[in-house]
Structures are given as C-alpha cells and as structure tokens.
Short mmCIF file of C-alpha atoms in Angstrom, two decimals:
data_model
loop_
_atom_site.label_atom_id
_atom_site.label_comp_id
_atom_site.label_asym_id
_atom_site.label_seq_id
_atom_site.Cartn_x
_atom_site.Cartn_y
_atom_site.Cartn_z
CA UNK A 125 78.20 -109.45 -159.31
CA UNK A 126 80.02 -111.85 -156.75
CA UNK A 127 79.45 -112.35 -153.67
CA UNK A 128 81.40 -111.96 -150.64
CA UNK A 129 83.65 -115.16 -149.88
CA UNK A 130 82.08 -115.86 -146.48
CA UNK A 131 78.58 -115.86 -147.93
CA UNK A 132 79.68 -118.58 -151.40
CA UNK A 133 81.59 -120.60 -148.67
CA UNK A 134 78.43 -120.87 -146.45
CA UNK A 135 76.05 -122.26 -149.00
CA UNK A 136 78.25 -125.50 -149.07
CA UNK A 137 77.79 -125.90 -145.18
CA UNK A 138 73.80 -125.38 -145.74
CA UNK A 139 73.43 -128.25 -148.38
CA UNK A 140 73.94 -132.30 -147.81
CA UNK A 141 74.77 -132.99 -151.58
CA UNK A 142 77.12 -130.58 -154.34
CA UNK A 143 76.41 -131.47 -158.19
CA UNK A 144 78.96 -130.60 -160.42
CA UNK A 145 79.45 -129.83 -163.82
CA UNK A 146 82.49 -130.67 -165.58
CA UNK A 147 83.31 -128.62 -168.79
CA UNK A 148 84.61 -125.03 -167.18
CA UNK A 149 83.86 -125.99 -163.65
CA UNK A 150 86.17 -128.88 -162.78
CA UNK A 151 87.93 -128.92 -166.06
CA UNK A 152 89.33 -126.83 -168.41
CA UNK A 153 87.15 -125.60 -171.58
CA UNK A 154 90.38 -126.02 -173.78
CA UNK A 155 90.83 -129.54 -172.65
CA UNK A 156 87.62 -130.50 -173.99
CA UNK A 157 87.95 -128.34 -177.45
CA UNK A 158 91.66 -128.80 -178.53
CA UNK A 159 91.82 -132.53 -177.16
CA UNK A 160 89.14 -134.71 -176.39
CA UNK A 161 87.32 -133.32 -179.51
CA UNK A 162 90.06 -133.45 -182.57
CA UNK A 163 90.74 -136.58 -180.79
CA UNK A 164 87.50 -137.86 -181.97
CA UNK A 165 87.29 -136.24 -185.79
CA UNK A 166 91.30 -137.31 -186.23
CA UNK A 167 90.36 -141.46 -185.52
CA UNK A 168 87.03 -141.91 -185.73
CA UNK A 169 87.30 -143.49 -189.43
CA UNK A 170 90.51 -145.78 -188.20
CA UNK A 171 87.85 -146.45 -184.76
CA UNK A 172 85.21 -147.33 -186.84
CA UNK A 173 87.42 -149.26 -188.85
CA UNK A 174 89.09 -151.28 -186.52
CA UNK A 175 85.62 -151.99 -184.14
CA UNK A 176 83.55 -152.49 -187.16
CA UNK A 177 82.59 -156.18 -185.92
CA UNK A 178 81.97 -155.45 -182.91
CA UNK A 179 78.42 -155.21 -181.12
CA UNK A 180 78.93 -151.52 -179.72
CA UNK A 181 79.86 -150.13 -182.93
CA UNK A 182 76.83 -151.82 -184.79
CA UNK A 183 74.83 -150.43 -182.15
CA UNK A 184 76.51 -146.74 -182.64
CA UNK A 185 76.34 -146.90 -186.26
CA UNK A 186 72.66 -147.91 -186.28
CA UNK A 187 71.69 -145.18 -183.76
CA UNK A 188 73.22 -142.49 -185.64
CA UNK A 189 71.94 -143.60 -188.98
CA UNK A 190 68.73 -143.27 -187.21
CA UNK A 191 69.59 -139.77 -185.79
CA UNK A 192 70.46 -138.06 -189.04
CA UNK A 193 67.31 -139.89 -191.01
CA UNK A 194 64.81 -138.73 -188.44
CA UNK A 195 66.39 -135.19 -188.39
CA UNK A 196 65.74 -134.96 -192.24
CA UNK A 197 62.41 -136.26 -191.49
CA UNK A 198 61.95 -133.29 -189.76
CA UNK A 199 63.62 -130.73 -191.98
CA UNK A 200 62.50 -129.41 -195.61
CA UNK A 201 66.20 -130.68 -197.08
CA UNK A 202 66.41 -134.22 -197.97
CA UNK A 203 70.25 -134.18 -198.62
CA UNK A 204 70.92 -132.89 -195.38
CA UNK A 205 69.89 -132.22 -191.55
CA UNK A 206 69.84 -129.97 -189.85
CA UNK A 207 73.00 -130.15 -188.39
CA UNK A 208 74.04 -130.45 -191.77
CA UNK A 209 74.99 -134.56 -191.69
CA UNK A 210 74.63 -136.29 -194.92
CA UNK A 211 71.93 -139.13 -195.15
CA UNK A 212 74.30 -142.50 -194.35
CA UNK A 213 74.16 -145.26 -196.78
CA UNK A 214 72.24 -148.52 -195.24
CA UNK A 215 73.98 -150.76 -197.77
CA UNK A 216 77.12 -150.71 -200.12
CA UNK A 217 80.75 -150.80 -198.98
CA UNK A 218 81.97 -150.49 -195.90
CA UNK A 219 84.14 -147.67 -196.61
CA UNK A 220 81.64 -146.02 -197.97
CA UNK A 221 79.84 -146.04 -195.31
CA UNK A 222 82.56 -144.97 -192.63
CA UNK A 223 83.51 -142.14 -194.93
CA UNK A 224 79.56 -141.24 -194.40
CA UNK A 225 79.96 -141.61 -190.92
CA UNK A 226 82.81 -139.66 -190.54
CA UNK A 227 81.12 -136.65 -192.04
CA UNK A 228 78.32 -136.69 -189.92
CA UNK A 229 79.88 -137.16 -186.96
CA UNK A 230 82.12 -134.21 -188.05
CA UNK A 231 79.09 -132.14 -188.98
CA UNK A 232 77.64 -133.58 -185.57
CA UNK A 233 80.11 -131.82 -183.65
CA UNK A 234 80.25 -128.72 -185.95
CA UNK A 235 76.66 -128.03 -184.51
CA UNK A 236 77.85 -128.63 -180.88
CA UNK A 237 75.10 -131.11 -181.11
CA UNK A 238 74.44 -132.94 -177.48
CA UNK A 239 72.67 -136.15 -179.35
CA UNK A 240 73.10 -138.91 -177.23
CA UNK A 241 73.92 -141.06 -180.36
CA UNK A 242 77.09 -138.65 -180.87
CA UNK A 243 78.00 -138.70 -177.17
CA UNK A 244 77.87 -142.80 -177.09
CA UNK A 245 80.32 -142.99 -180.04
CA UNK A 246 82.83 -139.87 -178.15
CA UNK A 247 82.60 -142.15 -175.15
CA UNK A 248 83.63 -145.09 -176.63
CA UNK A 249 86.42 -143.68 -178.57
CA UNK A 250 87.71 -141.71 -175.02
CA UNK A 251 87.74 -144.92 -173.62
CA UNK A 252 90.19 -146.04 -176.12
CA UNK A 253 92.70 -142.79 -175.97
CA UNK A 254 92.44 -142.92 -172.11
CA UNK A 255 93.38 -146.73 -171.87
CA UNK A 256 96.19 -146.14 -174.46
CA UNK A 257 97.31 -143.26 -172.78
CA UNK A 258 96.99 -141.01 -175.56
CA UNK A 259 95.17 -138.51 -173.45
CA UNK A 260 94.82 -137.61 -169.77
CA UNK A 261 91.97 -135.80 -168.43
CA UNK A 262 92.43 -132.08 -167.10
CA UNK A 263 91.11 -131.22 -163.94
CA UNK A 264 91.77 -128.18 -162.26
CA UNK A 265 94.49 -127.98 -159.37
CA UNK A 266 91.79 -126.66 -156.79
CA UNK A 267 89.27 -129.31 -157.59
CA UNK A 268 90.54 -132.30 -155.37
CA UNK A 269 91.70 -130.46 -152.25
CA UNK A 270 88.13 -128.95 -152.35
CA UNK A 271 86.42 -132.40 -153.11
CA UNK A 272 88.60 -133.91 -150.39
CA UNK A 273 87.64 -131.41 -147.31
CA UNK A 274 83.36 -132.10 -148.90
CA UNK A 275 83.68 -135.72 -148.57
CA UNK A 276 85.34 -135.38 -145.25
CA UNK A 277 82.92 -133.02 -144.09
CA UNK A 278 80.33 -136.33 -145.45
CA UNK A 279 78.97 -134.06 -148.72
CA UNK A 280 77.84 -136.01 -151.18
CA UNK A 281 79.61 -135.49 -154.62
CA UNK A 282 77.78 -135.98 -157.77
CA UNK A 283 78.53 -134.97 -161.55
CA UNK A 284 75.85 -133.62 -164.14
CA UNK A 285 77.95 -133.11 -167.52
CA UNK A 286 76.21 -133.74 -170.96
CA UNK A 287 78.78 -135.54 -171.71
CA UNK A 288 78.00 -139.43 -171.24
CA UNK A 289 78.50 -141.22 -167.96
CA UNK A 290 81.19 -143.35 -169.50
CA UNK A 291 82.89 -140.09 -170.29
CA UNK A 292 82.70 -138.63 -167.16
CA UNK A 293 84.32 -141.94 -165.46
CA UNK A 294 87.13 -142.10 -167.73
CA UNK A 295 88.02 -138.45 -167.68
CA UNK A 296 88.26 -138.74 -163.87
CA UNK A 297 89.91 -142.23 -163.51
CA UNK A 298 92.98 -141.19 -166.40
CA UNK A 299 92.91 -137.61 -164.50
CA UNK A 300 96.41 -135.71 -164.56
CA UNK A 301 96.18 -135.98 -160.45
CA UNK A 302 95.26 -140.00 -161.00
CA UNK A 303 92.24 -141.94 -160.28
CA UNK A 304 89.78 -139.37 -158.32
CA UNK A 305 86.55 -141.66 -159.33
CA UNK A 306 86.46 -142.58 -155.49
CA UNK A 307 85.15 -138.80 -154.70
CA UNK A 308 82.32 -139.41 -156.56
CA UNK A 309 79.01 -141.19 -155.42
CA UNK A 310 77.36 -141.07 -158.84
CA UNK A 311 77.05 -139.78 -162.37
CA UNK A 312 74.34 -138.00 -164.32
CA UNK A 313 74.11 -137.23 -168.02
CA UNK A 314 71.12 -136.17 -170.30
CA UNK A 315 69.84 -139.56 -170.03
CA UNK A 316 67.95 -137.20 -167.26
CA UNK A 317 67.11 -134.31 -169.44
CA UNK A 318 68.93 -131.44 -170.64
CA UNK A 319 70.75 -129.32 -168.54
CA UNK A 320 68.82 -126.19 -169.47
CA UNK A 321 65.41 -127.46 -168.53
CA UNK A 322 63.80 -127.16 -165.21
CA UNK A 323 62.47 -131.22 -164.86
CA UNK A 324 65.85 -132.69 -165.99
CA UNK A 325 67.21 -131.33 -162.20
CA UNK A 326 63.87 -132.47 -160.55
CA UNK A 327 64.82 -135.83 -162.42
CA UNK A 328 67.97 -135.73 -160.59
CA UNK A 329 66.91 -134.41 -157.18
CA UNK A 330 64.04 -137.64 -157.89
CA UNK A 331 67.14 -139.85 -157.85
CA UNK A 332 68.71 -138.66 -155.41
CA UNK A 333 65.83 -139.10 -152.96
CA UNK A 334 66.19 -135.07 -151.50
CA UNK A 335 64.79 -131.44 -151.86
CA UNK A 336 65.88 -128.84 -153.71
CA UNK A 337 67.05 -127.05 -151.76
CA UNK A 338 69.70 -129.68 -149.89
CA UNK A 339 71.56 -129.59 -153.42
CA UNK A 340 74.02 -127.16 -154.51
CA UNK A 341 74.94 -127.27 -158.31
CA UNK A 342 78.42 -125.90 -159.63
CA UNK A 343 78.55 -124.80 -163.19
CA UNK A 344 79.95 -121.96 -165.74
CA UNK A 345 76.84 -121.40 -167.69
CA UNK A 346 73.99 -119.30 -166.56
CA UNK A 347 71.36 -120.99 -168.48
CA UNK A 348 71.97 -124.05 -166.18
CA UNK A 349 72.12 -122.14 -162.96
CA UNK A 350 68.37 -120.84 -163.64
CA UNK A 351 67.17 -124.36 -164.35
CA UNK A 352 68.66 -125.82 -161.47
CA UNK A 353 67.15 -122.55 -159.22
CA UNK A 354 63.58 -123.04 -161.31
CA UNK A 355 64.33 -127.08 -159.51
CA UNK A 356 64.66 -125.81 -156.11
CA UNK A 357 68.52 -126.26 -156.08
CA UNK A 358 71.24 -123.67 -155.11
CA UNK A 359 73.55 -122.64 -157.60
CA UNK A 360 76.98 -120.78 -158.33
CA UNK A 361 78.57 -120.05 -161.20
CA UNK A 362 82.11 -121.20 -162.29
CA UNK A 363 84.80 -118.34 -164.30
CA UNK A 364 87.31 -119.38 -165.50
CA UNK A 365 89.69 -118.73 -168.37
CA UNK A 366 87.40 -119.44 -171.59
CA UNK A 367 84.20 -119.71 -169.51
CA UNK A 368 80.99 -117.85 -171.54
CA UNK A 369 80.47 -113.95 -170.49
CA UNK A 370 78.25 -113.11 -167.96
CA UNK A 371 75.12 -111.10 -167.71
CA UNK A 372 75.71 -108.21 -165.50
CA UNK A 373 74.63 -107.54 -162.75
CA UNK A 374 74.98 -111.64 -162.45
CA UNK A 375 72.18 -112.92 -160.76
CA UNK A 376 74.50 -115.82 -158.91
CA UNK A 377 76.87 -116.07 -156.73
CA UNK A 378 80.34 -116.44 -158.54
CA UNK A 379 83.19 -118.44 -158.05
CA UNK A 380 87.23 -118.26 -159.88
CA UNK A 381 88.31 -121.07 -158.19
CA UNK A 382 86.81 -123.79 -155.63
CA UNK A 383 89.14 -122.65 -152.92
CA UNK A 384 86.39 -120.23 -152.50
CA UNK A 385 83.82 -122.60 -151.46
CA UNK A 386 86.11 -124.45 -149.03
CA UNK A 387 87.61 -121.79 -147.18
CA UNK A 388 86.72 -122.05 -143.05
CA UNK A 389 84.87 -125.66 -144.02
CA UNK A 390 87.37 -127.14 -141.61
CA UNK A 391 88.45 -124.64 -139.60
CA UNK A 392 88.29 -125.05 -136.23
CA UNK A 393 88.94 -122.66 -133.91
CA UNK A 394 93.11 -123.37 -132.21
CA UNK A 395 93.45 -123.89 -128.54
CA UNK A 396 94.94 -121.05 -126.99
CA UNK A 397 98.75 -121.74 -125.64
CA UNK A 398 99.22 -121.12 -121.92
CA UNK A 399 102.13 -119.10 -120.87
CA UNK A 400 105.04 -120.27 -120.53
CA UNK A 401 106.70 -121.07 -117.18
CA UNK A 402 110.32 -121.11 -116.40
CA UNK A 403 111.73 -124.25 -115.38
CA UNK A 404 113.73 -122.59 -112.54
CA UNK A 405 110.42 -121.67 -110.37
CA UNK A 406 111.07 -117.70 -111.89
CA UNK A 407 107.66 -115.96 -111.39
CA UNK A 408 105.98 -115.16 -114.89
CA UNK A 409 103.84 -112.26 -114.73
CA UNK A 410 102.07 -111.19 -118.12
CA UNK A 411 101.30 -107.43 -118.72
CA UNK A 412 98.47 -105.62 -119.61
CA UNK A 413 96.68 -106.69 -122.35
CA UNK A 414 96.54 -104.19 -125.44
CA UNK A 415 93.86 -103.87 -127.93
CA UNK A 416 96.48 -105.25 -130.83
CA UNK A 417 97.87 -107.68 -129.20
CA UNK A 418 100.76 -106.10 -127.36
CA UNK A 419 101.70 -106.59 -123.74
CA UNK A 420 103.29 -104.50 -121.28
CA UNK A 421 105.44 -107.10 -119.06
CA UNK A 422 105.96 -105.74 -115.48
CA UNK A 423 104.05 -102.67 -115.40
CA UNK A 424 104.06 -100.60 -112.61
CA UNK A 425 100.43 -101.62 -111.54
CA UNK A 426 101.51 -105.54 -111.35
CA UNK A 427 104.52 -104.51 -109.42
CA UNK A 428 102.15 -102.64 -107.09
CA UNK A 429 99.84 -106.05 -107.30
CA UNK A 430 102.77 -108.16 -106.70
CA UNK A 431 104.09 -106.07 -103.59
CA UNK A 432 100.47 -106.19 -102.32
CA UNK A 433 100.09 -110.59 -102.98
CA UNK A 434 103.10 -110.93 -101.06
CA UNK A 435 102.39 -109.20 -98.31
CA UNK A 436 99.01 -111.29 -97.71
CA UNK A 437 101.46 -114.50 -98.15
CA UNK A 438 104.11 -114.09 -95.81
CA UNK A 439 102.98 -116.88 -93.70
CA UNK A 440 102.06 -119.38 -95.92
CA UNK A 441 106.06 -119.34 -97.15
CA UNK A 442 105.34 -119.29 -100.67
CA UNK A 443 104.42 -116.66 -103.36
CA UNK A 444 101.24 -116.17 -105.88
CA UNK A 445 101.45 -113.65 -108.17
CA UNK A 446 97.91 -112.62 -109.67
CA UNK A 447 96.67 -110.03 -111.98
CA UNK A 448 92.97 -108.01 -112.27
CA UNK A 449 92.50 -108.85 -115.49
CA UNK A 450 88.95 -109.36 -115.85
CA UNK A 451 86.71 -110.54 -118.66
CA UNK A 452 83.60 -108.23 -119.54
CA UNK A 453 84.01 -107.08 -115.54
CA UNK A 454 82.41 -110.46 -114.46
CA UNK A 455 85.42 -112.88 -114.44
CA UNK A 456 88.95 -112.67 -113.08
CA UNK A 457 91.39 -114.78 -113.90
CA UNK A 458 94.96 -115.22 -113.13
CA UNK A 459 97.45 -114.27 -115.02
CA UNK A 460 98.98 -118.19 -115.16
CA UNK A 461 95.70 -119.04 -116.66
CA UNK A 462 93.97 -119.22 -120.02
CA UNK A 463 93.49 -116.28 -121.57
#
C-alpha cells in the first residue's frame, strides 16, 4: 500500500541521517545481473591469471579455499558444498587450480552466495573493469538531484549494500553521471552483519553514534525494511523495474522514484509581487478579490470608494485611492499594498 507523497516526503525532514541501499534502490537490478556479474564469470580465470603473484590474489585464493573446505565441513558431501563449489586443489598446477577456482566462484554466484570471500574477489576484479573503462556504474537519473537537495539540507548520506565497500566506491566514482563519491559520508557492507538481521543495523546505528529512530533506510527488499524497523530505524521501500514483489497490503511506505522523497524539501514559500504602478503617476486600483483568483478591476464599489477618498482630499492637493479589503475582518490594507 503506498503512502501519500506528503507523508514519504516528511519522514526525510524528521531524520538527521538516510542509509541507502544500492542494488534496486539507487541502481538498476539489471546493471548488477547482466554486467557487473558476467563481468566477473567471463575474466575471472584471465584475472586470476594475470594477478596470480600478487599479495591480494594470494590472499583471495586462500580465503576462498578456506570458504568452500569449511562449507564441506559442514555438509554430508565431501565432493561438494553446499553451494555446490568443488573442493580446490592446495597443490599441483597452477592452472589447475584457477580452473578450480573458476568453478567455484561460478557455483559461488549460482547460489547468490553473499560470502565475503566471493565479494573481496568481485571487488577487486570491478576495480579493474571500472579503471579500464570496461564498465560504468548505473545509477538512476533521480538519485543525484535527490542526494544533492539531502546534503544541502545537511542529511547525512550513507550506503549499506552487501556488496563490499570497495564495490560500492567504485560503482559510484565510474558512475554514468561521474564521480558522485563526494555525496557520501561513509560506506557499510556485511562486515556489519547481514542485512536481514536486526543487530547488523544496531551495528550501524553503533557507528554512527545516533538512535534509531534519526535514521531512515532506503531499500527494495522487505526483509531488510523489517530488520532495520526491528533496529529502531525508519524505512521505505524502493520499486522499481525488476525489484522483488511485494506483500500486500505492504507494511511500508513505498517509493517509484526518489523524487518522491524530495518533493517540498526546499521549497520555500515565494514572496508575493506587489502591484504594479504606472510610471506616468496613473492611479492603480485592484478589484475585488475572487475566491479563484480573479479580480474585478474598477468595480462600481471602488468607484464609489474612490469618489468618496477624493472628496476627504481636496485640500491636501493630492489623491489616495484605498480599498476595504480586509483580512479575517481585523486588518485593512490598501490596495497598493501586499496582499
């Protein structure tokens, strides 16, 4: 069920600090899935490959040999996990082993598995494609207006993705609208927790040195939105195109576009003009004043008021034309004046 406009706009003006997600909030869900993703099972072998050497990828490759022999630990298969990764060779030839690696990370991903091991090695490789330009991070048209009027309004901007932070920075420097890191005052990723569970957003709101209840979390999955409200924090919930299904009647507010979250966070009530006054010394005399917004110039009641203003004038050798309009029958003003 969403909300009226007016009442998703005013929970941004009630909080000091928005967290956002990224993967259906400020980005698209296909960016993620048909690049950033083949990107990784297309070159991770020629990655691997070419980094081998290095002190990162011995680190990577160590931490997901780990991952995939503690999962089979835990399972009743010894040639596979869970996730279905293959045990990874500790010795032999190297491109042995990459091939080994390659499969797991493929069956990694198969199992939409948020390992951190996995999401090191994605961030890595990201950092690559965005540096070589061979990709450019999506983020929704709506997004930087919106994160433009929070920061100007002195919100504090903060991502929560389970995606690394490394990730997150690089998708947002290489953006297609350029750098918009600057918005952002810091990163989280499930180095706190999992986004599902209650204490990984008290881990956050820990952090960030507030309450609950100052923090306003953006994100297209439900399942996020009720850990962040078990937390304390406010939350909406992001659809758009590809975003999950939601259960109806939705128990959060609901937004299609960010637009909806900025709109009267600036607005400031215009100065009303003052009439205009001819140049040649021509009296201006406004009319009634009509429910809509019409007026009656030169009525026959302000040529009645005008004959009457005179009169009282004659000696003083000059004119003032004023009108009875009155303001809640307390107030009159003249007609010259501010209305």
């Amino acid at each position: 069920m969403k909300r009226d406009v007016g009442d998703v706009s005013s929970l941004v003006k009630d909080v000091s600090v928005i967290l956002l997600d990224i993967e259906g909030t400020t980005t698209s869900i296909s960016f993620v899935k048909n690049e950033l993703f083949p990107y990784v099972r297309r070159e991770v072998g020629a990655y691997l490959q070419s980094t081998w050497d290095t002190e990162d990828t011995r680190r990577d490759v160590a931490a997901l040999t780990k991952l995939v022999q503690e999962d089979l630990k835990a399972g009743s298969s010894s040639s596979s996990s869970s996730s279905g990764a293959k045990p990874i060779p500790s010795t032999g030839d190297r491109q042995e082993v990459i091939v080994a690696l390659e499969a797991c990370v493929g069956a990694l991903m198969d199992a939409d598995s948020k390992a951190a091991p996995l999401k090191t090695l994605q961030g890595r490789m990201w950092r690559r494609a965005y540096r070589e330009g061979a990709v450019t991070g999506h983020v929704y048209e709506d997004v930087v207006p919106a994160l433009e009027k929070w920061r100007a309004l002195d919100k504090r901007l903060y991502i929560y993705s389970s995606g690394s932070v490394e990730a997150q920075k690089l998708l947002f420097a290489h953006s297609c609208h350029g750098d918009i890191l600057h918005y952002f005052s810091g990163h989280f990723d499930t180095s706190v927790g999992v986004k599902v569970e209650a204490k990984s957003y008290n881990n956050i709101l820990s952090q960030l040195g507030c309450r609950g209840e100052q923090v306003l979390f953006i994100t297209d999955l439900e399942k996020e939105a009720i850990a962040a409200q078990e937390a304390g924090m406010r939350a909406v919930l992001s659809v758009r195109q590809g975003t999950a299904p939601l259960t109806q009647p939705c128990p959060f507010p609901t937004i299609a576009s960010f637009c909806e979250l900025t709109q009267g966070d600036s607005d400031a009530p215009s100065t009303p003009k003052r009439p205009r006054v001819e140049a040649e010394g021509k009296e201006v005399v406004k009319g009634d004043i009509q429910k809509d917004g019409n007026k009656n110039i030169n009525t026959e009641e302000h040529k009645n008021i005008k004959k009457n203003e005179r009169q009282k004038n004659e000696g003083e050798g000059k004119e003032i034309v004023k009108g009875d309009i009155e303001k809640d029958g307390k107030e009159k003003e003249s007609l010259l004046g501010d209305i």
